[in-house]
mmCIF file of C-alpha atoms in Angstrom:
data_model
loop_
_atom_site.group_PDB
_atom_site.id
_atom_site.type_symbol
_atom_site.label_atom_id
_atom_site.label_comp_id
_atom_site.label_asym_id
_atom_site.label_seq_id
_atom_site.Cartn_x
_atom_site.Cartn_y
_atom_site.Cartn_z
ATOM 1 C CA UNK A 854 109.295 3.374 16.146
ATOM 2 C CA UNK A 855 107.566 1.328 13.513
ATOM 3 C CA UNK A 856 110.808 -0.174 11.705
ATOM 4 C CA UNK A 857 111.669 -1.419 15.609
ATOM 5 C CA UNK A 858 108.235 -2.864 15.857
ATOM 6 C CA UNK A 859 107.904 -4.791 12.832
ATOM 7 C CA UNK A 860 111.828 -5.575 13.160
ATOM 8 C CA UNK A 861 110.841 -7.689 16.372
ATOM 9 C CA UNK A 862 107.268 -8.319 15.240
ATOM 10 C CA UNK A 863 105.567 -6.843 17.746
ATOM 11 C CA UNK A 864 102.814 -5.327 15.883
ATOM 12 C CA UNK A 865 100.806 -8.475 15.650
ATOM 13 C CA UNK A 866 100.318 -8.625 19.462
ATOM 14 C CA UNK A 867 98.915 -4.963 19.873
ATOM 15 C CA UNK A 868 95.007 -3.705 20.139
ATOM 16 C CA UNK A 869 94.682 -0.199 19.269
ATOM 17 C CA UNK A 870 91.927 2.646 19.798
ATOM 18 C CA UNK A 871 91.924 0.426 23.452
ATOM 19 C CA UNK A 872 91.727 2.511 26.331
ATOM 20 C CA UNK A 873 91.886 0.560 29.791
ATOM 21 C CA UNK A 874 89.229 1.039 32.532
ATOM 22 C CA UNK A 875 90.695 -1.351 35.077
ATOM 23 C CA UNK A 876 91.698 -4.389 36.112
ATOM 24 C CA UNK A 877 90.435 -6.901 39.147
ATOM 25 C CA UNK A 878 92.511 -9.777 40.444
ATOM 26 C CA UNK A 879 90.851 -13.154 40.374
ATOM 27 C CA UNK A 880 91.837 -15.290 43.250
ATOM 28 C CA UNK A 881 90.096 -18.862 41.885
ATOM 29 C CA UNK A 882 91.746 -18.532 38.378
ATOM 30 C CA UNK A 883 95.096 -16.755 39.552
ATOM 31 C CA UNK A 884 95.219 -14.239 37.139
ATOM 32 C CA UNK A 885 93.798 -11.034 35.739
ATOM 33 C CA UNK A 886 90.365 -9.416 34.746
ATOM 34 C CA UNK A 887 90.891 -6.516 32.590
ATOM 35 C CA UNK A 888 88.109 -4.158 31.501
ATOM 36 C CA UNK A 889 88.671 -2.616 28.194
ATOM 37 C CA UNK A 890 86.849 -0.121 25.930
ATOM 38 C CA UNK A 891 87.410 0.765 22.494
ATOM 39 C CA UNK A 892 87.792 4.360 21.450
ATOM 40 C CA UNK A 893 86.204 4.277 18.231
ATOM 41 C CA UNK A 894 82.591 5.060 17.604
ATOM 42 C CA UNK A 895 81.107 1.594 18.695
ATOM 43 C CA UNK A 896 82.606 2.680 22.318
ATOM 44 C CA UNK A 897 82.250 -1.494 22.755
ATOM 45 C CA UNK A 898 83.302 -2.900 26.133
ATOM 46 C CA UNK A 899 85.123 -6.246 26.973
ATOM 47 C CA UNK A 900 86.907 -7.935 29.623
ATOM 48 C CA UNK A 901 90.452 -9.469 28.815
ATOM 49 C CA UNK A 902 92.143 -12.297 31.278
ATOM 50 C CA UNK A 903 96.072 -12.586 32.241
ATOM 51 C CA UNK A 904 98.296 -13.978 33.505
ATOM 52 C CA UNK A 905 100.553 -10.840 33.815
ATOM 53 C CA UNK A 906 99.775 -7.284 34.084
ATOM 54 C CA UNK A 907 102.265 -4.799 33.582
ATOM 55 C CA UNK A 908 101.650 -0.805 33.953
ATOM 56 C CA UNK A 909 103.613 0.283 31.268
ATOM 57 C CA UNK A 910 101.720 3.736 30.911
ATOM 58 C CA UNK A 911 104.939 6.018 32.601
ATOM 59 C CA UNK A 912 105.095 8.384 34.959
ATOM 60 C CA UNK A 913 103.527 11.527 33.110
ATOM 61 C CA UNK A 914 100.967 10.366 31.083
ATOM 62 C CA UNK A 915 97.772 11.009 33.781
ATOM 63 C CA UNK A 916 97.352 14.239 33.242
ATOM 64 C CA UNK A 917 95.576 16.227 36.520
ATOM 65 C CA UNK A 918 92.371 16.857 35.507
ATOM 66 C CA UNK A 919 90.312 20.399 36.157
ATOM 67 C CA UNK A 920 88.407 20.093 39.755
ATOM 68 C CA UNK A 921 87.223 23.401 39.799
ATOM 69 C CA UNK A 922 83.949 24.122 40.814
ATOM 70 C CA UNK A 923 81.295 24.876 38.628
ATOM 71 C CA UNK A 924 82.826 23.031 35.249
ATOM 72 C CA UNK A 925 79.302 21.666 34.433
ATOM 73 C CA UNK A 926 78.589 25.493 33.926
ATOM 74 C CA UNK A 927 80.967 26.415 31.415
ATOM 75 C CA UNK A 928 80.034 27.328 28.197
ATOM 76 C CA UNK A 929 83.690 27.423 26.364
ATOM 77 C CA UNK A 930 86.177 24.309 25.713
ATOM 78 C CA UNK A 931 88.259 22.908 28.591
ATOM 79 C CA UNK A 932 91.432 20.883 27.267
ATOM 80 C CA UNK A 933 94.591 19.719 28.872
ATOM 81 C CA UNK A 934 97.707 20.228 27.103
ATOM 82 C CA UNK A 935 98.397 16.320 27.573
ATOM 83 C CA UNK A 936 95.221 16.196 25.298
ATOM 84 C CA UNK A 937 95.128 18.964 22.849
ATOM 85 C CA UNK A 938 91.938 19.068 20.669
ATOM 86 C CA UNK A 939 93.898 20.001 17.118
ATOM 87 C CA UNK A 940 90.026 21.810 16.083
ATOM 88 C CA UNK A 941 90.318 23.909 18.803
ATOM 89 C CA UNK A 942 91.072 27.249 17.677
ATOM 90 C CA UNK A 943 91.974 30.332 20.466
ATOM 91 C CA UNK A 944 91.710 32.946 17.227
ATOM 92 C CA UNK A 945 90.681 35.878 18.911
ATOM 93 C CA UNK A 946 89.432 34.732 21.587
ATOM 94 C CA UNK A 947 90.269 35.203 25.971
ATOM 95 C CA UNK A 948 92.185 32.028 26.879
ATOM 96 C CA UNK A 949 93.169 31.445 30.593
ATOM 97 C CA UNK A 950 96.023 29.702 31.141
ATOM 98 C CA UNK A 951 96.232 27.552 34.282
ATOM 99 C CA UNK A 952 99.823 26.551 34.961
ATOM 100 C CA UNK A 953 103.494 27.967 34.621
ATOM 101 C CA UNK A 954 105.651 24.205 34.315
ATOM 102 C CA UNK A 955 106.875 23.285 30.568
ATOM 103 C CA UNK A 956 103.619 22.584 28.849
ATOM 104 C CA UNK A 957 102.342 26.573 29.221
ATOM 105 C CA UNK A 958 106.482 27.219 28.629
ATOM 106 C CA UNK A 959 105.528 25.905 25.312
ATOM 107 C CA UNK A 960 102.048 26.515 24.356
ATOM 108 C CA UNK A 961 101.414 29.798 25.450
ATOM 109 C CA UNK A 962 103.611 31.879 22.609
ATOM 110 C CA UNK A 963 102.013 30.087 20.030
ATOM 111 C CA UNK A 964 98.372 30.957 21.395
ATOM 112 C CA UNK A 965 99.866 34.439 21.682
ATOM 113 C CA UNK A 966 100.226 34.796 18.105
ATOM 114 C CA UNK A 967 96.057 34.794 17.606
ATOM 115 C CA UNK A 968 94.509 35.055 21.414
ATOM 116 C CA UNK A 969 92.657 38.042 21.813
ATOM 117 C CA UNK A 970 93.968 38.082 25.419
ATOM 118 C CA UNK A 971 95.902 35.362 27.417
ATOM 119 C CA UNK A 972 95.442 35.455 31.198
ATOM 120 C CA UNK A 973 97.922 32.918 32.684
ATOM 121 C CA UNK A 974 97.357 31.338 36.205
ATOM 122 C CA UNK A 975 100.333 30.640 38.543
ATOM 123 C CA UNK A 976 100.817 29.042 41.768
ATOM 124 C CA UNK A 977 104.814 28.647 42.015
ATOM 125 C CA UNK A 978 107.331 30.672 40.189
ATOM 126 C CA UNK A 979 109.775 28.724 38.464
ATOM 127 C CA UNK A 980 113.206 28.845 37.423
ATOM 128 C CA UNK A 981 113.497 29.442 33.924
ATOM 129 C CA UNK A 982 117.044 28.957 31.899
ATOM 130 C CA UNK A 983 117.614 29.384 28.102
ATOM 131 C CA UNK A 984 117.103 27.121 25.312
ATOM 132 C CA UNK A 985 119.926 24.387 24.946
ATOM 133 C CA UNK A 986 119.114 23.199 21.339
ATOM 134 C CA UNK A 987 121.536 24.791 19.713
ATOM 135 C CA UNK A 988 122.063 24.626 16.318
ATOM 136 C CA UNK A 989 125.511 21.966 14.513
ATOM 137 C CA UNK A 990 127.493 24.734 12.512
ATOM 138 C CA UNK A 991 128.802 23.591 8.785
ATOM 139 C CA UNK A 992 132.083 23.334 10.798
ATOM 140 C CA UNK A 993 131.398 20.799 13.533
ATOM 141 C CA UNK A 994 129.499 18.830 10.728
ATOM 142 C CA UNK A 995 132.469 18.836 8.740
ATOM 143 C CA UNK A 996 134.669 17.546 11.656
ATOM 144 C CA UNK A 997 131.989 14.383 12.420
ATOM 145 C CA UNK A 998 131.707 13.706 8.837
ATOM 146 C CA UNK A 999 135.727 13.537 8.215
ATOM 147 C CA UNK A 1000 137.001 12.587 11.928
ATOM 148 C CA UNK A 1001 136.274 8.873 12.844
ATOM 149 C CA UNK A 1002 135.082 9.008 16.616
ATOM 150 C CA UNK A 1003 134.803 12.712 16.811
ATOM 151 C CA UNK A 1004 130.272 12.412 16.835
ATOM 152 C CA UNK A 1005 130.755 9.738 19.719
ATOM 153 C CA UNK A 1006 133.487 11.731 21.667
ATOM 154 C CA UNK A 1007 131.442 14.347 21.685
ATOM 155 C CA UNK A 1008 128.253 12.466 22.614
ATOM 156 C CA UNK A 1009 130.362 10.574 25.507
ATOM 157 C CA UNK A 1010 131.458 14.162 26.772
ATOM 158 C CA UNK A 1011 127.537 15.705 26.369
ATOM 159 C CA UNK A 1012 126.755 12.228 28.556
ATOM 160 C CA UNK A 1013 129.372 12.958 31.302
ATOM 161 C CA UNK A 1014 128.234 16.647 31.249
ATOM 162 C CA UNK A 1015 124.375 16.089 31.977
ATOM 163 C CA UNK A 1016 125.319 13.027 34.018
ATOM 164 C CA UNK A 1017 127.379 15.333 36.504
ATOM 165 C CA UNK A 1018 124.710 17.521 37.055
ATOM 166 C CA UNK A 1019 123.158 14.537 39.691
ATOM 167 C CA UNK A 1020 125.907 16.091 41.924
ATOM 168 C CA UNK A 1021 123.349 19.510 42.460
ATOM 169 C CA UNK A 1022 121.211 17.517 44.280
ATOM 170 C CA UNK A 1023 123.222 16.965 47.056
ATOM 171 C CA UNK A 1024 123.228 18.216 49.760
ATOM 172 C CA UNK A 1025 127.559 19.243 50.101
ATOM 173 C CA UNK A 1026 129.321 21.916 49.636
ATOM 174 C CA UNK A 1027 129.917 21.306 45.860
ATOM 175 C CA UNK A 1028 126.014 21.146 45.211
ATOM 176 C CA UNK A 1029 125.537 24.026 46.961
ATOM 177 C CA UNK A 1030 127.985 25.611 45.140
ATOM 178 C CA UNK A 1031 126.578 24.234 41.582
ATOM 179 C CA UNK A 1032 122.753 25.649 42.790
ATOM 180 C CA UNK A 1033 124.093 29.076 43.254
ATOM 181 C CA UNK A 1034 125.524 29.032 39.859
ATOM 182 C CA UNK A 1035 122.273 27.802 38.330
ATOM 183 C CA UNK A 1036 120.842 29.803 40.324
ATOM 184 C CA UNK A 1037 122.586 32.859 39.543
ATOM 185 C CA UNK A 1038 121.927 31.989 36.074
ATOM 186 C CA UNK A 1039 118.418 31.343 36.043
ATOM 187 C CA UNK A 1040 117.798 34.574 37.807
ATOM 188 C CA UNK A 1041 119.563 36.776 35.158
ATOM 189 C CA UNK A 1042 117.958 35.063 32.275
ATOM 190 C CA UNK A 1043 114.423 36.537 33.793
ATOM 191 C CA UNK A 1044 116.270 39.763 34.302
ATOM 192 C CA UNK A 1045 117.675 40.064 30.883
ATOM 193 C CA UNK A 1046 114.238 38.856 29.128
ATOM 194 C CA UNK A 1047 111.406 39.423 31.214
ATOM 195 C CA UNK A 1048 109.325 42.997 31.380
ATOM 196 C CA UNK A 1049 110.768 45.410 33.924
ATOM 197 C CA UNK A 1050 109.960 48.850 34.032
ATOM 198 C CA UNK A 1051 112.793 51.186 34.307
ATOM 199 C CA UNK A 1052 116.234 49.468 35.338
ATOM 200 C CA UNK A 1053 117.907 46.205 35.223
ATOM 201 C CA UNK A 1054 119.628 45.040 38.365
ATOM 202 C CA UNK A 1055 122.194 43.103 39.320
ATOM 203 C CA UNK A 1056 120.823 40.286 40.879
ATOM 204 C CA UNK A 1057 124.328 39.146 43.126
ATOM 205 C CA UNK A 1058 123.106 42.357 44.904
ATOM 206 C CA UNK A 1059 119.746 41.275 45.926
ATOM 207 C CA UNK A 1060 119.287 39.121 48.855
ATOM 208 C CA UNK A 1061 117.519 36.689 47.844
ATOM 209 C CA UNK A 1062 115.848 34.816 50.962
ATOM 210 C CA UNK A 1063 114.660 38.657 52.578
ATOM 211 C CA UNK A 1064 111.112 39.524 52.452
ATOM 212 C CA UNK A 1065 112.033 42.625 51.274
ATOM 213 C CA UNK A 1066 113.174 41.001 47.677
ATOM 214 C CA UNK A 1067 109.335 41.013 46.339
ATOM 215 C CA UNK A 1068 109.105 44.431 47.402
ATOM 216 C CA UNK A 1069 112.304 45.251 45.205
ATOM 217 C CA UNK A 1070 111.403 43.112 42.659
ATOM 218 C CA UNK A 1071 107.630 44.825 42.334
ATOM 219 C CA UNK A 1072 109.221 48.146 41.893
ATOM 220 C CA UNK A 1073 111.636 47.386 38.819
ATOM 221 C CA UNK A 1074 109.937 44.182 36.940
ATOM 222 C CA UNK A 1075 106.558 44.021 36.161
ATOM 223 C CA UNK A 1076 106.561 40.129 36.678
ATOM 224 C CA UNK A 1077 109.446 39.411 38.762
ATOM 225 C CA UNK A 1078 107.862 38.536 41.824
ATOM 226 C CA UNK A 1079 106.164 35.810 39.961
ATOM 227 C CA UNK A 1080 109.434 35.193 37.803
ATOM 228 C CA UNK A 1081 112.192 33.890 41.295
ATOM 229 C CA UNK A 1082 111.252 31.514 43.572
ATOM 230 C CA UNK A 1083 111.941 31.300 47.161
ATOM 231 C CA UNK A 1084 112.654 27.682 47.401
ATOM 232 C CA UNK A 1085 116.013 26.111 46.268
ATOM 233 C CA UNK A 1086 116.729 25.381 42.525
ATOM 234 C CA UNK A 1087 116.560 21.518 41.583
ATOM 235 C CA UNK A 1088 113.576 20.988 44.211
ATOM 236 C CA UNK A 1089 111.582 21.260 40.985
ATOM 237 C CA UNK A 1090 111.916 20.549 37.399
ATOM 238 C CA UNK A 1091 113.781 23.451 35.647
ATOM 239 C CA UNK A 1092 111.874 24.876 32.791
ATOM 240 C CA UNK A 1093 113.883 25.295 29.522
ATOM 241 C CA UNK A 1094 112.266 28.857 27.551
ATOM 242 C CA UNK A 1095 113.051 27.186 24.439
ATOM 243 C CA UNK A 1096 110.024 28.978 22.726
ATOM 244 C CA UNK A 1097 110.531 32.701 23.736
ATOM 245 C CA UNK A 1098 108.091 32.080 26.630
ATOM 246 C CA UNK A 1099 109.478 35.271 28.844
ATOM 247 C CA UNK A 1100 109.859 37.726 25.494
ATOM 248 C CA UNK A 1101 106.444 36.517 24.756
ATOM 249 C CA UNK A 1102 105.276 38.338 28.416
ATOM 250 C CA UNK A 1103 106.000 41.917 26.456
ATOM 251 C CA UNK A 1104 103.070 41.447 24.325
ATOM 252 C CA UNK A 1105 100.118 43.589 25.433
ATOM 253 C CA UNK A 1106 97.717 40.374 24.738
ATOM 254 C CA UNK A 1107 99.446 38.733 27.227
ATOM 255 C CA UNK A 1108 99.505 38.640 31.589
ATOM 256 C CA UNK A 1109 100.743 36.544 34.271
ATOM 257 C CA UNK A 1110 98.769 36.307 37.750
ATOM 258 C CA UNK A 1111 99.187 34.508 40.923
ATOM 259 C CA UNK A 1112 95.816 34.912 41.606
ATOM 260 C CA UNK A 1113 93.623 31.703 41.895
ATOM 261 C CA UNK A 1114 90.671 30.605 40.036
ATOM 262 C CA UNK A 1115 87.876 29.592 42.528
ATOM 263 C CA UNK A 1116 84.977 28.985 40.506
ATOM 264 C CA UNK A 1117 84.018 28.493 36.642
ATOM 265 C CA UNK A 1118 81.235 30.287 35.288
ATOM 266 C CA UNK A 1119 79.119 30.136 32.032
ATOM 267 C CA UNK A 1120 81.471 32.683 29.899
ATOM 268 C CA UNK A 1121 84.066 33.814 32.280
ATOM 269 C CA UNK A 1122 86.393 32.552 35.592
ATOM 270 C CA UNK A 1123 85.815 33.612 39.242
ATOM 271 C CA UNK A 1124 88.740 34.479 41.170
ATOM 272 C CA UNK A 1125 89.737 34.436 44.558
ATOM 273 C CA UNK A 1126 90.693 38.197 44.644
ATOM 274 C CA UNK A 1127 86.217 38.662 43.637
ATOM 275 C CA UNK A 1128 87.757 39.666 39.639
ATOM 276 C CA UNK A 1129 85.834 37.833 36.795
ATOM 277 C CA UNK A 1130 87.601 37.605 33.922
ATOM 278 C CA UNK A 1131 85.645 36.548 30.253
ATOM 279 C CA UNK A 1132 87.051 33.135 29.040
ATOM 280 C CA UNK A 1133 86.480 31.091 25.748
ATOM 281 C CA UNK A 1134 88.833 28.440 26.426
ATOM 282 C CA UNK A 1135 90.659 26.975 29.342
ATOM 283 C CA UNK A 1136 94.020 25.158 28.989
ATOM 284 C CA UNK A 1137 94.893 22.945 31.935
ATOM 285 C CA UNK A 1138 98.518 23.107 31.901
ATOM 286 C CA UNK A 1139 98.454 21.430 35.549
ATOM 287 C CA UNK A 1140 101.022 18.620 34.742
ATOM 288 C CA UNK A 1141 100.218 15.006 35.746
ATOM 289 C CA UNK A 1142 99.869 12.960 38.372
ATOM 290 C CA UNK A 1143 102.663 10.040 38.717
ATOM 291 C CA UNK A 1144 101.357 8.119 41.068
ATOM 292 C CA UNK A 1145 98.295 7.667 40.599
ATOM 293 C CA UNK A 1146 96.226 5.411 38.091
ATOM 294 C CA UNK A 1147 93.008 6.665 36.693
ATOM 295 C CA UNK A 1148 91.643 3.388 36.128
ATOM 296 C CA UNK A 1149 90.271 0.714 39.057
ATOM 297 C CA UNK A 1150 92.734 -1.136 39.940
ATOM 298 C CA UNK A 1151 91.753 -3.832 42.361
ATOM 299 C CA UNK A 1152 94.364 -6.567 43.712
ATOM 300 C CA UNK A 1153 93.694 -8.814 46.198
ATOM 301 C CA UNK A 1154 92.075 -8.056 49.409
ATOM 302 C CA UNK A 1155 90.940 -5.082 47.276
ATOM 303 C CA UNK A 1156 94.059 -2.885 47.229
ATOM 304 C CA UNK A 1157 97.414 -3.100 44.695
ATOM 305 C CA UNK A 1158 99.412 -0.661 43.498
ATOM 306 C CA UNK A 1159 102.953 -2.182 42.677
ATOM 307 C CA UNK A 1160 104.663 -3.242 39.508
ATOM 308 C CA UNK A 1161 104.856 -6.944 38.804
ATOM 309 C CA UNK A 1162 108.946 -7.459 37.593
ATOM 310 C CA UNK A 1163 109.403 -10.965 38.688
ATOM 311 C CA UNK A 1164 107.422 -12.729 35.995
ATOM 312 C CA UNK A 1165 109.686 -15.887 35.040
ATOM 313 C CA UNK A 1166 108.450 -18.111 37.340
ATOM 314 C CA UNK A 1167 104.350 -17.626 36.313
ATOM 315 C CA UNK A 1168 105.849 -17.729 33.106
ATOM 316 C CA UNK A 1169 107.494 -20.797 32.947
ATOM 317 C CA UNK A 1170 104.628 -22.054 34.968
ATOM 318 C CA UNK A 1171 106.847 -22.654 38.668
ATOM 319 C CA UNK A 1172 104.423 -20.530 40.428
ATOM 320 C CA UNK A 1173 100.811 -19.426 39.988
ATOM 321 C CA UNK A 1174 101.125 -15.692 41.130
ATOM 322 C CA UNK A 1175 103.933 -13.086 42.019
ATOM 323 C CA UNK A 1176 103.429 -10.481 44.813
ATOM 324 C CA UNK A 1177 105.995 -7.685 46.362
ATOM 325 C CA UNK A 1178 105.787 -8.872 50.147
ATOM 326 C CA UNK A 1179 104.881 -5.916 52.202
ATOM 327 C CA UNK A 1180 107.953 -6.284 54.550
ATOM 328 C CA UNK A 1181 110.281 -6.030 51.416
ATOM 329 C CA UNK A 1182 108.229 -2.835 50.474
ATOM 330 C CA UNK A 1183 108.274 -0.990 53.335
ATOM 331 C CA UNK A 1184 111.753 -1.632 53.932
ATOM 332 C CA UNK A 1185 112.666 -0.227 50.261
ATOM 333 C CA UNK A 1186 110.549 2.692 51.285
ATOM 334 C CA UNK A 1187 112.405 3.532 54.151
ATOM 335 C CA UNK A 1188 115.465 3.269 52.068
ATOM 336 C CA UNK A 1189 114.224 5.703 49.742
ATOM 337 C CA UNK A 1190 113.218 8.228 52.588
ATOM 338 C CA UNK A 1191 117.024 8.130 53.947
ATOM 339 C CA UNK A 1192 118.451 8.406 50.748
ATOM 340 C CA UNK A 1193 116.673 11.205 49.964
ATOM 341 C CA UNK A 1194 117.244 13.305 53.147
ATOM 342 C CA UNK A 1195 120.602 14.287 51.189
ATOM 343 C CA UNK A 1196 119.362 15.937 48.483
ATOM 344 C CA UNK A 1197 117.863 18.908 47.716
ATOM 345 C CA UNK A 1198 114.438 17.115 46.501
ATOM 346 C CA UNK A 1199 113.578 16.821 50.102
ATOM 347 C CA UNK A 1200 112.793 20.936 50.168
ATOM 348 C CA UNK A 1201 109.434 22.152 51.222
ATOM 349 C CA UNK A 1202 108.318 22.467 47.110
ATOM 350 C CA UNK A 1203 105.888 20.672 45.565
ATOM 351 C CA UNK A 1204 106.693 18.729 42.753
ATOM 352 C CA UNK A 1205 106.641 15.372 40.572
ATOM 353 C CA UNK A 1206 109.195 14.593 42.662
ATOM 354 C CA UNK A 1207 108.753 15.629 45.893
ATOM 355 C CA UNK A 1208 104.676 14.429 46.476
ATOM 356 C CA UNK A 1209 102.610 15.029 49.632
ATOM 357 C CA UNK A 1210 103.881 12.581 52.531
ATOM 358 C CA UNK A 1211 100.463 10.913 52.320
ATOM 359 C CA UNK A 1212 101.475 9.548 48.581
ATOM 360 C CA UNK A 1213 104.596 7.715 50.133
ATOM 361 C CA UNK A 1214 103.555 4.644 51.438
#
């Protein structure tokens, strides 16, 4: 990243240690008031003008920040996996765990090598599949190294491959027919790794959408009911277990709950279910939010949320200001809504993807 940067000299037009507080439109000067801070120990605040103002932050770098009651309270260190604190240390000590998406995937058997207990907080089972990183043998080496085009056949076919998969989303017969695989899949990777307690079932014999599954599943897997979900696979993110997240259930230090926390207290967490359970350090694994800024952002008449593309014409000074018309944007919204009645992300799960109607302009 730094050879591309001073390649295009780039690096003379960045501020660093900058973090952005918000921005207000200026209607008498046509362009933008920026409020900036910087991060080091001065904490010094100033205001930047523009012309343009792109967002430029993507779509998972707001983390969700903890809005559980009684935070002020709490004794231990809070930190968000988005923003691991590399002093933080969870030697022996009780760590709760709030979230099951990649982040906890990830973090939680490395905690689990020094935690004195892990308690993990879940709201939606996922669907978990196996670690795709596998390792280039001497022999396929060998066969790039001597074979000219052989490394970009094979990348063209690994591009086809993972650009097929779009096909799962749809709603037809043949993305029906790829969910059940993954599915299928996905399902006997918990069944093959996860704890169970005394057999391991075939799980083309259990009907899946019954009631009586959980009951099934409680009797023969000591997480399984938290381990399958009940909605269809692709509705959310699929979590790779490229870490030995479900093997890393077996340890005794270790436990998985669907139970919510309702309440922080000085040393411990307050449940809904009345348990209190003693906690050193909380780790938000609770994803981000995509849309949604955490900074002011004020456009004219007070309200803007849109991404400015057409900037030519300010720039080559043929017009003063550029602004998505709001006929244009609610016609690409209802676009998007029909589009996406034919795929799968339109399922009752809530994800990244698939945000509360009141999110969607």
């Amino acid at each position: 990243m730094n050879d591309v940067a001073k390649q295009f000299n780039v690096t003379e037009h960045f501020i660093g240690n900058t973090e952005w507080l918000g921005a207000s439109w200026q209607d008498d000067e046509a362009c933008w008031s920026v409020r900036l801070k910087e991060t080091s120990k001065t904490g010094r605040t100033f205001t930047h003008q523009c012309k343009i103002l792109i967002s430029a932050v993507g779509g998972l770098s707001n983390p969700n920040e903890c809005t559980i009651p009684g935070i002020d309270n709490f004794k231990g260190e809070i930190v968000h996996t988005a923003k691991w604190d590399p002093d933080i240390s969870c030697a022996q000590k009780n760590v709760i765990v709030i979230g099951n998406g990649s982040s906890a995937t990830q973090v939680i058997p490395e905690i689990a090598k020094e935690a004195k207990t892990i308690i993990q907080f879940i709201r939606t089972p996922q669907y978990y599949m196996p670690s795709q990183n596998a390792a280039v043998s001497p022999f396929w080496k060998a066969i790039f190294r001597k074979i000219p085009g052989s490394l970009r056949l094979f990348r063209t076919l690994i591009f086809l491959y993972l650009e097929s998969s779009i096909l799962l989303f749809d709603l037809t017969w043949l993305g029906a027919k790829m969910r059940k695989g993954a599915t299928t899949k996905a399902q006997r990777y918990v069944t093959d790794h996860a704890p169970s307690k005394t057999i391991t079932p075939d799980p083309n014999r259990i009907v899946w959408w019954l009631p009586s599954k959980l009951i099934f599943l409680s009797l023969i897997g000591k997480y399984w009911p938290l381990l399958f979900p009940n909605y269809e696979f692709g509705c959310k993110r699929r979590v790779f277990d490229n870490d030995g997240y479900l093997a890393c259930l077996h340890k005794s230090n270790v436990h998985l709950t669907s139970d919510t926390v309702v309440s922080l207290l000085e040393q411990s967490i307050l449940t809904k279910s009345g348990e209190i359970h003693p906690a050193d350090v909380i780790i938000l694994a609770t994803g981000f939010s995509p849309t949604q800024h955490d900074v002011d952002l004020r456009g004219r008449n007070g309200y803007v949320d849109l991404v400015i593309r057409a900037i030519k014409p300010v720039l080559w000074n043929n017009a003063s200001t550029v602004e998505v018309k709001q006929t244009s944007e609610g016609r690409f919204n209802n676009e998007l809504r029909t589009a996406l009645r034919t795929t799968i992300l339109t399922d009752m799960c809530r994800s990244v993807r698939n945000p509360p109607p009141d999110l969607v302009p």
